[in-house]
Amino acid sequence: MAKSLQARKSELSDQEMQLKILSGGAFETGELPTFKAQLSKHKIQTLRPKTFSILQLNIGYMCNQVCSHCHVDAGPDRKEMMTRKTMEECLNVMKEFTIETVDLTGGAPEMHPDFEWFVEQIRLTGVSEIIVRSNLTIILANKKYHQLPGFFAKHSVHVISSLPFYKKNKTDSQRGKGVFDTSITAIKMLNKVGYGQANSNLKLDLVYNPSGAFLPSDQVALERDFKKALKTDFDIDFNQLFTITNLPISRFLDYLIASENYEEYMQSLVDAFNPTAAEDVMCTNTLSVSWEGKIFDCDFNQMLGLKSAVKNPHISQLNQNELMQRELQLSQHCYGCTAGAGSSCQGSIA
Amino acid sequence: MDKQYYTPKDLKNFSNITEWNKELGDKFFDYYNSVFKEGHLSAREKSLIALAVSHVVHCPYCIDAYTKDSLQRGIEKEEMMEAVHVGAAIKSGAVLVHGVQMMNRHDQLSM
C-alpha cells in the first residue's frame, strides 16, 4: 500500500510549501488572477459567513485507504486523532449554538475508538442531521466494523460515501486495488438495512470526483448515468450523487505536479470561475474543526493550516458574533469550489 | 525556428475571433453553445459525436477539448476509441466508395 506524503517525507506534506506553490507561478506573474483579484473583478470584495448551520468535524486522519487524490493525506500511517476532551467541547457547541448538521469526516471517522460513543452523544444534543463520510471499504475492513450499517440506521445517520465511478477501473485507479468490489458489497449491506431505498428515510448519497486532471461535469446527468449503471450491473440503490471538484492541495497537488498537469488544471479552474457559485461557497455556512479542536473555514483550509480569522480559533472559544463577522480565508485553491456549477461537500452549488 | 502552426494555448483564445467581427463571432458561439445543449440527443452523446468528428477533420484543438469533455462526462476510453473508429470507418468508406467511380471510368475508357 502507498504511504502518505507525510510518511514519504514529501516536501508537499508541508503546508507552507503548498501555499507557496499556490501563490507562485502564473499567479505570481499575473498571467492568472489570484482568487481575491477574481472576486474583486466581479465586485465581491470579501467573503463572510451567512449562517453557521454545519459543523464539520475531522476526528482523525487515520484511514484504511491511501487514495491518490486525498486532500487530507490520510492513510494507515496517520495517527492524529481527536481526544474525548475535544469531542466534549464540540458537543458543548452543538448544545449552545443552533446547528442543523454535524458532518463527521476524517480519514475514516469510523476508525476512531470513540466514534460510536460520539455519534450517540451527538444524537442526544438534538441536532437534526448527522452525516458520516464513509469510504465504504471500512465496513468490510475488519469484523468489528461489519455492524456499522446497523449502527448508522439505528441513529439515522446520513451516509455520504465516495465512489469515483460506476466502473471498477477508474475507481480502483484512484482509490486502490479492490476498492470498487468492496464498495459495491458495502453499498449492498447499506441497502439491506434500508439505505437508499424509496420507502426509507435513511439517506445514502454518493460522491463522484474526477479520476484525473479534469473537472466534473453536470451533476444531474452523471447521477442519471450512475443510477442506471449501478442498478443494472449490481442492483444497488442510492439517493443523490454529489459531484466534487478535486482541489489542488496535498496528494492531488502532488499528482498534478508529477503528471505535469498543474498549470493546465489551474487554468481550467480559473476559466470556469462562476461568480454565482462564489456567493454560496460552503464556507459561508460551515465551520471545520480539526482533531486538535482548531477551527477553520473549511476542511481544505484545515489541511493548509489557514485558521479562521478569529482571536482564539479553537472550538472551546467560539464567539457567535465574532464568528459571523470574520473574513473567510482564501487562496488559489478556492477556485476549486467556484468552478462551473461550483463544488462543496454537498455537491454542486449553482 | 520553433514556430508551430498549431499552438495549444490558442484554444483558450478561441473567443477572440469576435474581436475582428463581433456580429458573426457572436452568432457562431450562440449557435455552437445551442448545438451542445441537452436535446433529443444527450450532451454525452453529442460529446462523443464531436470527438469522432474532431478526428475526421484533423483538428488537434477539438481533439484536446473533446477528450477532456468526454472524461468530464464519464465517458470511458473504450467508448471514445469506438467513436473514433466510427469516424475512421466513414472517412475510409468515403475514400473507397470513390473506387466505384474509378471502376466506372476505367471500364468506360477500356476496350
GROMACS .gro file of C-alpha atoms in nm, chain B residues 2-13 60-61 64:
model
   15
  352ASP     CA    1   1.039   2.661  -3.311
  353LYS     CA    2   0.730   2.835  -3.450
  354GLN     CA    3   0.444   2.592  -3.496
  355TYR     CA    4   0.125   2.618  -3.695
  356TYR     CA    5  -0.072   2.478  -3.401
  357THR     CA    6  -0.027   2.626  -3.051
  358PRO     CA    7  -0.224   2.463  -2.766
  359LYS     CA    8  -0.270   2.798  -2.592
  360ASP     CA    9  -0.462   2.930  -2.895
  361LEU     CA   10  -0.760   2.718  -2.794
  362LYS     CA   11  -0.831   2.927  -2.486
  363ASN     CA   12  -0.822   3.237  -2.704
  410PRO     CA   13  -0.597   1.900  -3.267
  411TYR     CA   14  -0.772   2.172  -3.068
  414ASP     CA   15  -0.789   1.810  -2.686
   0.00000   0.00000   0.00000
